[in-house]
C-alpha atoms as one frame of an Amber mdcrd trajectory, in Angstrom:
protein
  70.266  95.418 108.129  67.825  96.732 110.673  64.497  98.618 109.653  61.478
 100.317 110.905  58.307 100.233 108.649  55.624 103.197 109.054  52.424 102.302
 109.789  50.639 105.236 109.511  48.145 105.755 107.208  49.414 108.103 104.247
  52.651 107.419 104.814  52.285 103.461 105.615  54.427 100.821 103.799  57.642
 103.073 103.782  60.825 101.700 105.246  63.426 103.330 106.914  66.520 100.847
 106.454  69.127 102.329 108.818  72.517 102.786 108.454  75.648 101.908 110.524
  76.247 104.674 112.685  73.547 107.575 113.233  70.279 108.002 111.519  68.505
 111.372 111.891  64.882 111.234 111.945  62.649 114.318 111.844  60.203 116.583
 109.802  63.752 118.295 108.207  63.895 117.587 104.752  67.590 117.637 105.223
  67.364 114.403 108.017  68.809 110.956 107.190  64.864 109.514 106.838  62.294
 112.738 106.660  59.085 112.296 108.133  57.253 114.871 106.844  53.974 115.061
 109.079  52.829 117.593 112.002  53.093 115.944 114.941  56.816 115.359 114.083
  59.423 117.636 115.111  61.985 118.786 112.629  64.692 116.979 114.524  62.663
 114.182 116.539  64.946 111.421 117.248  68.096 109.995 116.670  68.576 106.079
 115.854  72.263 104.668 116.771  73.041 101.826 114.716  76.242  99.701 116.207
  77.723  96.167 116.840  76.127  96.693 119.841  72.571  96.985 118.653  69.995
  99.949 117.654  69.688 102.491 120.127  67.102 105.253 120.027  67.973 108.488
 121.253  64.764 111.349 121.531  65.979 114.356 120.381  63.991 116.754 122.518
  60.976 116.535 120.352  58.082 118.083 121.345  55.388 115.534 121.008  57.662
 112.386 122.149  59.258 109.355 121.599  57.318 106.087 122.741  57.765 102.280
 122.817  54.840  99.695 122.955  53.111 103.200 124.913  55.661 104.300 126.707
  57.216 107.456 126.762  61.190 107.277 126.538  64.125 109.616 125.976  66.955
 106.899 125.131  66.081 103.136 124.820  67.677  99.785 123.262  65.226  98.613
 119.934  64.150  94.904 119.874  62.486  93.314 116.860  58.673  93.420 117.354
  58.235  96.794 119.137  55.620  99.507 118.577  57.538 103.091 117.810  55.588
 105.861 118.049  56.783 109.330 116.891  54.233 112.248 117.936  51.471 110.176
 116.097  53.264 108.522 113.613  53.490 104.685 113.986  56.305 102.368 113.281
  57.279  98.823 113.732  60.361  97.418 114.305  60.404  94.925 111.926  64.428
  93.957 112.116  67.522  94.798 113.926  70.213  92.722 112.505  73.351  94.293
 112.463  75.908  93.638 109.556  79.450  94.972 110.088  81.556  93.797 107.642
  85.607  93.895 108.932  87.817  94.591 106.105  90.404  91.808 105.588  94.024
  93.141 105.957  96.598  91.473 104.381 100.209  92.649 105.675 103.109  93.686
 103.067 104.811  90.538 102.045 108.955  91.301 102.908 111.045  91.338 100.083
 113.780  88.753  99.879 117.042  89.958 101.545 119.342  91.142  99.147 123.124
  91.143  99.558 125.840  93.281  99.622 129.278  93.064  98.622 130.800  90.998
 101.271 127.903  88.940 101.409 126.410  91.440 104.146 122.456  91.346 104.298
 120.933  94.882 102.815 117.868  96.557 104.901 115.030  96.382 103.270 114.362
 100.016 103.127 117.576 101.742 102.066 119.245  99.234  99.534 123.143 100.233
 100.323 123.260 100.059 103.672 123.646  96.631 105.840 121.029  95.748 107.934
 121.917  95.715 111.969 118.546  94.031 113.305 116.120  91.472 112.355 112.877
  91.201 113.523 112.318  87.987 115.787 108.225  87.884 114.624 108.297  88.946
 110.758 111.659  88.495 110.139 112.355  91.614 108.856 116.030  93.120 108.467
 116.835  96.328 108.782 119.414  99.380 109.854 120.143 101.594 112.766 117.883
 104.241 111.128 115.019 101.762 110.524 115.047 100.440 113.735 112.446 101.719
 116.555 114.306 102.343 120.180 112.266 102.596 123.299 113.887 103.176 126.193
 112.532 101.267 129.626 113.139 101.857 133.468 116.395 101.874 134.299 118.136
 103.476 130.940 117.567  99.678 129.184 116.415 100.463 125.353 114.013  97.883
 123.537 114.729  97.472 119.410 111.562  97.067 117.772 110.534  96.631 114.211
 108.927  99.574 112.426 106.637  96.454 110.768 105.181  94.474 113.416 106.816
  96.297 116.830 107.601  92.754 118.315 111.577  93.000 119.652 114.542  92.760
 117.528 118.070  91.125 117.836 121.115  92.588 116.584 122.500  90.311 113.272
 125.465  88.106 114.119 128.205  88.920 111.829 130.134  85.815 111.232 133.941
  86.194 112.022 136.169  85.407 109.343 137.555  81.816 108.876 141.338  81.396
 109.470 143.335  79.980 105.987 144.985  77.262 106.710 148.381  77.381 106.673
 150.140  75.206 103.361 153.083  73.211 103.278 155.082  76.380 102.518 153.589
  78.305 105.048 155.075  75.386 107.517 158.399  75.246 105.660 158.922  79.277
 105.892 158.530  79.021 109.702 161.014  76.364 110.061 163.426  78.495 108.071
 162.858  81.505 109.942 163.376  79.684 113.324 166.761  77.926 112.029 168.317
  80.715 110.728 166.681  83.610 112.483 168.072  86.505 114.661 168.303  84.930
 118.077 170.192  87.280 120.742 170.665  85.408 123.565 172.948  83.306 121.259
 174.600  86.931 120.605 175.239  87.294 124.392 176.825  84.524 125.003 179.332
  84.641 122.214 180.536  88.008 123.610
């Protein structure tokens, strides 16, 4: 991580190893790195630590900021510069940067679980059939699970509450037709031979 090592004599060999995000520097015993020493203001400087790099911020102090000599109110840090705070000397000994990204891991889905009827559950409210499925994570789940957003033109998007890629509704499978049995053919023949036909009726009147 970066650092800054006094020079000065009485306070030399101490090392101010900064922080990610903003380091308060100043005579305050209360700052992030106290300098205690007269020519230091209670709230000298400020030093920025980011991705970006170190960035040192004066904080209105009333003896100055300074950089290899020169006088500066906000400037980038490079390793190997002379800081110079009223009279106290430091050097810029590093400013490597270390920011760590946590690793996310997303909620693995359940498997779907079925219903009665063989109907897929939503994964959020056990007894009720899920109406969309996510085309990304694959996630199923009901009308009241399901994000709607609704575009130009009264069109409304289905999203999934997981991921927010776009959802499709879930084909429900129309029954399959029995097929008819032997007797199923007989009974028809029977019905035709000897049913009710009433243009036969006419005619015999």
């Amino acid at each position: 991580m970066a650092r800054l090592l006094i020079k000065t004599t009485g306070l030399e060999n101490r090392t101010l190893e900064l922080r990610l995000g903003v380091n308060r520097v100043g005579r305050d015993p209360n700052s992030d790195f106290p300098i205690i020493h007269p020519t230091v203001s209670a709230d000298h400087c400020e030093i920025v630590v980011s991705a970006e790099g170190i960035r040192l911020r004066d904080c209105g102090s009333t003896n100055g900021t300074f950089i290899n000599g020169d006088q500066v109110k906000e400037a980038w840090l490079v390793r190997g510069q002379e800081v110079r705070l009223g009279d106290v000397e430091l050097f810029v000994e590093s400013t490597e940067v270390n920011v760590v990204i946590p690793q996310y891991e997303r909620e693995r889905l359940k498997p779907p679980t079925l219903l009665e009827g063989g109907k897929v559950a939503c994964n959020r409210h056990a007894q009720t059939p899920a109406t969309y499925k996510c085309t990304h994570c694959h996630d199923v789940m009901c009308n009241q699970c399901v994000k709607i957003m609704r575009i130009k033109g009264g069109q409304a998007l289905f999203l999934c509450p997981l991921c927010s890629h776009k959802c499709e509704p879930i084909q429900i499978a129309a029954p399959e037709k029995r097929k008819r049995g032997i007797l199923g053919f007989l009974t028809d023949t029977v019905r035709l031979k000897f049913g009710h036909h009433p243009t036969r009726e006419k005619s015999d009147k």
